[in-house]
Amino acid sequence: AGSGPSPAGGSEGPGTSKRNSTTDPLKRNEDMAKVEVTVLCLILFLALSGNLCVLLAIHTTRQKHSRMYFFMKHLSIADLVVAVFQVLPQLIWDITFRFYGPDFLCRLIKYLQVVGMFASTYMLLLMSLDRCLAICQPLRSLHRRADRVSVLLTWLLCLLVSIPQIHIFSLRDVGNGVYDCWADFIQPWGPKAYVTWITLMVYIIPVLMLSVCYGLISFKIWQNVKLKTAHGPSTSLSSSSRGGAAFTRVSSTRLISKAKIRTVKMTFIIVLAFVVCWTPFFFVQMWSVWDTNAPHEGTSSPFIIAMLLASLNSCCNPWIYMLYTGHLFHDLARRCLCCSGGQPRRLLAGCCCCRHCTSLACTLPRNAPAQSRTFWGQHMCLDAFMLNYSEDPICLRFAA
């Protein structure tokens, strides 16, 4: 914290211990601090509201047990960890300028800051690996227990690799009796080694693995398109000769393929946002510890902007989810609008829903003819079902 979510820095970022003689740790740019506080307030609001909406939408959807939603849920939880334990402490720190708390709290905050960084990165990597397997090995057996174990191991790994933060950071005197939460490296090469290690583990190695995943995905999709193009005429002949059943199977196969490609596109955009937001951050971190003439993070505008951009990543993902899985938020908004206090509200000329039931009840007045009521109810409920973009069967109840 301090000037950003720096993994190995003091209140002014990594490497400050070796540059204290040239930079006064007791002063800061107040105008820049005001801008930073404003931006962090906006980022915190967007990250909390967006990711909480994603979790609520996934919890209320009928497909909440699907593999993609399972990984989306844990990526949103990781982004919430970033918002609560990285952005919020950073915001408070920028307001107070100094860390006002015990040594235990200093170490805990610095530990949880890096846990969020690791978790957000590795959950994204896990989601990308799942999409890669879904495209490259579509016939493999799927085990929900394996997904849960992989996510659990990922969280445990993030908790373990963040432990050095507890030993590196402490509440110590930064000059003239002023105490702050700063890093303390025994050896002069300590900041270089630790920042380089964090950069490798959180950025370089994951980006290389993500590149391999999407290289394989692109190659497999290209093969699939080429195969469909080559067998297009024969598929059409087969479907016309065998009747409507064969045509239905071909159409279903194409729909499933499009659904997978849509989730791959969503994950790729999330990866792209991760690279865009975190590249400047790790660049300035490496620059600050490897170049003795680098600008100081607390006074250089480009350094502060790069660190704010890293925090922005935690509020980008919900908007990407909304772009590619808009039906999640559509369903959530519909439930919020039509359900109030557990009592069903009428929608669109008679359709109503309730959180206590799993059906849409479509009714006409009792004095309407039975046949017209049945036809009208089926028509309206089918329209409501189609507007829901639901991929799973839904139980429709027609009131008599």
XYZ file of C-alpha atoms in Angstrom:
400
model
C 0.000 0.000 0.000
C 1.026 3.599 0.206
C 1.278 4.648 -3.389
C -0.249 1.484 -4.701
C -0.566 -2.239 -4.163
C 3.184 -2.635 -4.116
C 4.208 -6.168 -3.137
C 7.553 -5.301 -1.642
C 7.520 -1.631 -0.896
C 7.088 0.598 2.093
C 4.572 3.370 2.216
C 6.122 4.641 -0.981
C 6.708 1.390 -2.858
C 9.556 -1.091 -3.182
C 13.113 -0.013 -2.922
C 12.455 3.057 -0.795
C 14.830 1.872 1.899
C 17.772 2.404 -0.399
C 16.610 5.826 -1.577
C 15.598 7.428 1.703
C 18.616 9.688 1.485
C 17.305 11.315 -1.706
C 13.565 11.308 -0.975
C 11.940 12.711 2.142
C 9.538 10.051 3.480
C 7.757 12.648 5.614
C 6.351 14.628 2.668
C 4.015 13.943 -0.252
C 2.276 15.697 -3.135
C -1.082 16.694 -1.646
C -2.707 17.489 -5.008
C -1.753 14.088 -6.354
C -3.018 12.479 -3.146
C -6.459 14.077 -3.615
C -6.693 12.749 -7.162
C -5.601 9.319 -5.974
C -8.227 9.273 -3.213
C -10.975 10.238 -5.668
C -10.003 7.561 -8.180
C -9.678 4.895 -5.484
C -13.147 5.749 -4.129
C -14.604 5.217 -7.599
C -12.667 1.974 -8.124
C -13.730 0.648 -4.717
C -17.408 1.388 -5.383
C -17.361 -0.207 -8.833
C -15.413 -3.258 -7.653
C -17.655 -3.939 -4.658
C -20.976 -3.302 -6.395
C -20.026 -5.079 -9.619
C -18.609 -8.245 -8.071
C -21.379 -8.495 -5.474
C -23.933 -8.269 -8.286
C -22.104 -11.050 -10.144
C -22.146 -13.307 -7.072
C -25.827 -12.581 -6.443
C -26.716 -13.195 -10.089
C -24.832 -16.509 -10.145
C -26.448 -17.563 -6.865
C -29.966 -16.934 -8.184
C -29.550 -18.391 -11.669
C -30.725 -21.895 -12.513
C -27.345 -22.741 -14.087
C -25.321 -21.771 -10.991
C -23.723 -25.237 -10.850
C -22.232 -25.012 -14.344
C -18.451 -25.127 -14.648
C -18.128 -21.649 -16.140
C -20.232 -20.007 -13.433
C -18.257 -21.901 -10.785
C -14.984 -20.347 -11.950
C -16.634 -16.949 -12.478
C -17.827 -17.049 -8.871
C -14.354 -17.662 -7.471
C -12.780 -15.041 -9.729
C -15.344 -12.543 -8.410
C -14.492 -13.575 -4.840
C -10.802 -12.994 -5.614
C -11.648 -9.553 -7.030
C -13.589 -8.785 -3.848
C -10.502 -9.736 -1.827
C -8.531 -7.256 -3.932
C -11.165 -4.558 -3.377
C -11.509 -5.061 0.390
C -7.914 -5.824 1.359
C -5.975 -3.904 -1.294
C -8.006 -0.972 -2.604
C -9.740 -0.094 0.685
C -6.559 -0.069 2.845
C -4.830 1.899 0.100
C -7.665 4.446 0.146
C -7.505 4.825 3.932
C -3.723 5.031 3.778
C -3.868 7.834 1.210
C -6.339 9.762 3.360
C -4.290 9.472 6.565
C -0.871 9.490 4.810
C 0.535 7.339 7.613
C -0.370 3.894 8.850
C -2.185 4.226 12.174
C -2.415 0.737 13.570
C -0.491 -1.982 15.395
C 2.308 -4.012 13.891
C 0.034 -7.070 13.573
C -2.440 -5.129 11.412
C 0.392 -3.834 9.227
C 1.623 -7.354 8.511
C -1.910 -8.726 8.016
C -2.894 -6.058 5.479
C 0.302 -6.513 3.494
C -0.232 -10.276 3.524
C -3.847 -10.060 2.314
C -2.907 -7.547 -0.382
C -0.653 -10.074 -2.073
C -3.136 -12.919 -1.467
C -5.615 -10.949 -3.572
C -3.058 -10.412 -6.327
C -2.201 -14.116 -6.482
C -5.817 -15.271 -6.221
C -7.098 -12.980 -8.978
C -4.316 -14.099 -11.311
C -4.504 -17.826 -10.634
C -8.313 -17.991 -10.739
C -8.131 -16.399 -14.165
C -5.478 -18.928 -15.170
C -7.653 -21.775 -13.872
C -10.650 -20.504 -15.842
C -8.553 -20.266 -19.009
C -7.209 -23.802 -18.522
C -10.780 -25.057 -18.154
C -11.810 -23.352 -21.408
C -8.736 -24.785 -23.128
C -9.683 -28.311 -22.037
C -13.312 -27.736 -23.019
C -12.260 -26.829 -26.565
C -9.312 -29.186 -27.052
C -10.768 -32.228 -25.240
C -14.564 -31.899 -25.502
C -15.193 -35.611 -24.824
C -13.230 -35.837 -21.590
C -15.092 -36.879 -18.463
C -16.174 -33.975 -16.277
C -15.938 -34.235 -12.494
C -17.293 -31.449 -10.318
C -15.167 -32.700 -7.447
C -12.004 -32.144 -9.502
C -13.048 -28.529 -10.125
C -13.586 -27.941 -6.428
C -10.267 -29.539 -5.528
C -8.413 -27.420 -8.101
C -9.993 -24.219 -6.784
C -9.274 -25.194 -3.174
C -5.637 -25.973 -3.990
C -5.349 -22.647 -5.819
C -6.582 -20.733 -2.774
C -4.197 -22.664 -0.514
C -1.300 -21.934 -2.874
C -2.126 -18.212 -2.810
C -2.188 -18.237 0.988
C 1.167 -20.023 1.172
C 3.149 -17.997 -1.373
C 2.059 -14.744 0.304
C 3.592 -15.654 3.681
C 6.908 -13.781 3.029
C 4.956 -10.506 3.240
C 4.443 -11.131 6.965
C 8.196 -11.261 7.581
C 9.187 -8.447 5.206
C 6.770 -5.771 6.435
C 6.566 -4.281 9.889
C 5.717 -1.068 11.680
C 8.999 0.824 11.884
C 10.482 4.291 12.288
C 10.804 6.128 8.955
C 12.387 9.247 10.455
C 11.896 11.821 13.215
C 9.917 9.374 15.325
C 7.294 8.805 12.609
C 6.188 5.187 12.254
C 4.811 3.582 9.112
C 4.237 0.136 7.622
C 7.389 -0.353 5.572
C 9.420 -3.171 4.102
C 12.728 -4.051 5.706
C 15.240 -6.042 3.631
C 18.381 -7.292 5.356
C 20.428 -7.465 2.150
C 20.647 -4.575 -0.372
C 19.638 -6.950 -3.162
C 16.487 -7.945 -1.247
C 14.054 -5.572 -3.041
C 15.347 -6.668 -6.455
C 15.002 -10.365 -5.648
C 11.552 -10.097 -4.116
C 9.962 -7.783 -6.684
C 11.408 -9.917 -9.486
C 9.995 -13.054 -7.853
C 6.537 -11.467 -7.449
C 6.614 -10.301 -11.070
C 7.497 -13.788 -12.279
C 4.841 -15.523 -10.164
C 1.968 -13.066 -10.623
C 2.590 -11.754 -14.130
C 5.235 -13.287 -16.417
C 4.644 -17.024 -15.834
C 0.814 -16.728 -15.824
C 0.855 -14.614 -19.000
C 3.063 -17.196 -20.730
C 0.698 -19.995 -19.672
C -2.317 -17.975 -20.795
C -0.648 -17.394 -24.161
C -0.127 -21.147 -24.588
C -3.770 -21.827 -23.635
C -5.179 -19.382 -26.141
C -2.721 -20.485 -28.795
C -4.069 -24.034 -28.449
C -7.655 -22.771 -28.385
C -7.140 -20.708 -31.538
C -5.535 -23.645 -33.331
C -8.379 -25.984 -32.325
C -11.070 -23.526 -33.409
C -9.275 -23.016 -36.729
C -9.199 -26.799 -37.210
C -12.889 -27.020 -36.344
C -13.866 -24.283 -38.793
C -11.744 -25.863 -41.502
C -13.356 -29.269 -40.867
C -16.882 -27.845 -40.968
C -16.112 -25.996 -44.185
C -14.740 -29.148 -45.802
C -17.685 -31.313 -44.724
C -20.391 -28.692 -45.182
C -21.894 -30.070 -48.438
C -21.870 -33.684 -47.209
C -23.515 -32.644 -43.959
C -26.292 -30.868 -45.850
C -26.921 -33.934 -48.047
C -26.997 -36.206 -45.029
C -29.429 -34.016 -43.161
C -31.777 -33.658 -46.154
C -31.766 -37.412 -46.862
C -32.388 -38.481 -43.278
C -35.038 -35.918 -42.517
C -35.521 -33.394 -39.757
C -33.877 -35.441 -37.004
C -30.420 -35.274 -38.560
C -30.816 -31.554 -39.200
C -31.690 -31.045 -35.561
C -28.548 -32.859 -34.441
C -26.330 -30.734 -36.712
C -27.969 -27.523 -35.527
C -27.550 -28.590 -31.899
C -23.857 -29.297 -32.469
C -23.343 -25.850 -33.960
C -25.187 -24.188 -31.076
C -23.001 -25.950 -28.505
C -19.896 -24.911 -30.432
C -21.062 -21.292 -30.479
C -21.731 -21.389 -26.737
C -18.210 -22.638 -26.042
C -16.683 -20.043 -28.337
C -18.683 -17.334 -26.554
C -17.235 -18.343 -23.171
C -13.754 -18.481 -24.707
C -14.218 -14.939 -26.031
C -15.310 -13.748 -22.596
C -12.310 -15.336 -20.884
C -9.962 -13.902 -23.513
C -11.295 -10.369 -22.916
C -10.783 -10.864 -19.162
C -7.193 -11.954 -19.837
C -6.671 -8.945 -22.102
C -7.963 -6.605 -19.379
C -5.608 -8.283 -16.893
C -2.603 -7.727 -19.176
C -3.535 -4.103 -19.914
C -4.062 -3.224 -16.241
C -1.113 -5.054 -14.704
C 1.618 -4.520 -17.331
C 2.324 -0.860 -16.391
C 2.290 -1.761 -12.691
C 4.908 -4.492 -12.919
C 6.945 -2.437 -15.375
C 7.302 0.459 -12.927
C 7.929 -1.952 -10.039
C 10.824 -3.584 -11.865
C 12.099 -0.199 -13.014
C 12.056 1.196 -9.472
C 14.209 -1.593 -8.005
C 16.612 -2.215 -10.891
C 17.330 1.400 -11.897
C 18.838 3.619 -9.205
C 17.925 6.708 -11.256
C 14.245 5.766 -11.618
C 11.677 8.350 -10.466
C 10.293 7.904 -6.990
C 6.904 6.184 -6.900
C 5.397 8.627 -4.417
C 6.135 11.743 -6.476
C 6.045 10.534 -10.087
C 2.649 10.815 -11.808
C 3.250 7.939 -14.284
C 4.138 5.622 -11.393
C 0.969 6.498 -9.470
C -1.206 6.131 -12.586
C 0.297 2.703 -13.266
C -0.500 1.583 -9.726
C -4.072 2.912 -9.933
C -4.506 1.086 -13.231
C -3.633 -2.183 -11.486
C -6.435 -1.614 -8.965
C -8.825 -0.920 -11.843
C -8.626 -4.566 -12.932
C -10.817 -5.681 -10.014
C -13.795 -3.678 -11.323
C -13.383 -4.528 -15.037
C -14.426 -8.180 -14.873
C -18.107 -7.641 -13.887
C -18.631 -5.466 -16.968
C -17.089 -8.164 -19.141
C -19.416 -10.734 -17.565
C -22.349 -8.450 -18.320
C -21.264 -8.140 -21.944
C -21.089 -11.887 -22.591
C -23.587 -13.302 -20.074
C -26.143 -10.519 -20.018
C -28.951 -12.951 -19.205
C -27.466 -13.332 -15.706
C -28.095 -9.686 -14.900
C -31.374 -9.703 -16.837
C -32.637 -12.534 -14.628
C -31.379 -10.788 -11.491
C -33.098 -7.522 -12.434
C -36.313 -9.400 -13.280
C -36.320 -11.107 -9.892
C -35.658 -7.845 -8.071
C -38.472 -6.097 -9.950
C -41.088 -8.831 -9.793
C -40.444 -10.147 -6.272
C -41.063 -7.913 -3.311
C -41.408 -9.248 0.200
C -41.988 -12.785 -1.033
C -45.292 -11.840 -2.705
C -45.683 -12.326 -6.464
C -46.182 -9.255 -8.624
C -47.957 -9.359 -11.930
C -45.892 -8.730 -15.046
C -46.810 -8.220 -18.673
C -50.547 -8.851 -18.610
C -50.639 -11.658 -16.116
C -47.152 -13.222 -15.865
C -45.824 -13.299 -12.349
C -42.971 -14.862 -10.478
C -42.008 -15.430 -6.896
C -38.790 -16.365 -5.141
C -40.625 -19.215 -3.396
C -41.514 -21.018 -6.609
C -39.610 -22.110 -9.692
C -42.322 -21.483 -12.229
C -43.900 -18.701 -14.210
C -47.633 -18.503 -13.615
C -49.536 -17.012 -16.540
C -53.210 -16.446 -15.943
C -56.243 -14.921 -17.602
C -59.448 -13.862 -15.898
C -61.552 -16.763 -14.673
C -64.423 -15.909 -16.983
C -62.266 -16.365 -20.113
C -62.856 -19.506 -22.223
C -60.681 -22.447 -21.221
C -59.154 -22.905 -24.687
C -58.205 -19.244 -25.052
C -56.768 -19.221 -21.549
C -54.619 -22.278 -22.285
C -53.359 -20.922 -25.628
C -52.684 -17.447 -24.239
C -50.892 -18.824 -21.175
C -48.637 -21.074 -23.237
C -47.821 -18.249 -25.642
C -46.949 -15.697 -22.950
C -44.933 -18.120 -20.834
C -42.966 -19.277 -23.869
C -42.173 -15.646 -24.693
C -41.030 -15.047 -21.123
C -38.899 -18.171 -21.311
C -37.237 -17.032 -24.553
C -36.546 -13.582 -23.096
C -34.783 -15.285 -20.203
C -32.120 -16.727 -22.507
C -32.299 -19.862 -20.405
C -30.145 -22.780 -21.568
C -31.711 -25.349 -19.246
C -35.282 -26.639 -19.226
C -37.607 -24.543 -17.107
C -40.714 -25.694 -15.344
C -43.697 -23.765 -16.688
C -46.937 -23.845 -14.729
C -50.140 -22.760 -16.441
C -52.881 -21.679 -14.086
C -56.242 -23.234 -14.863
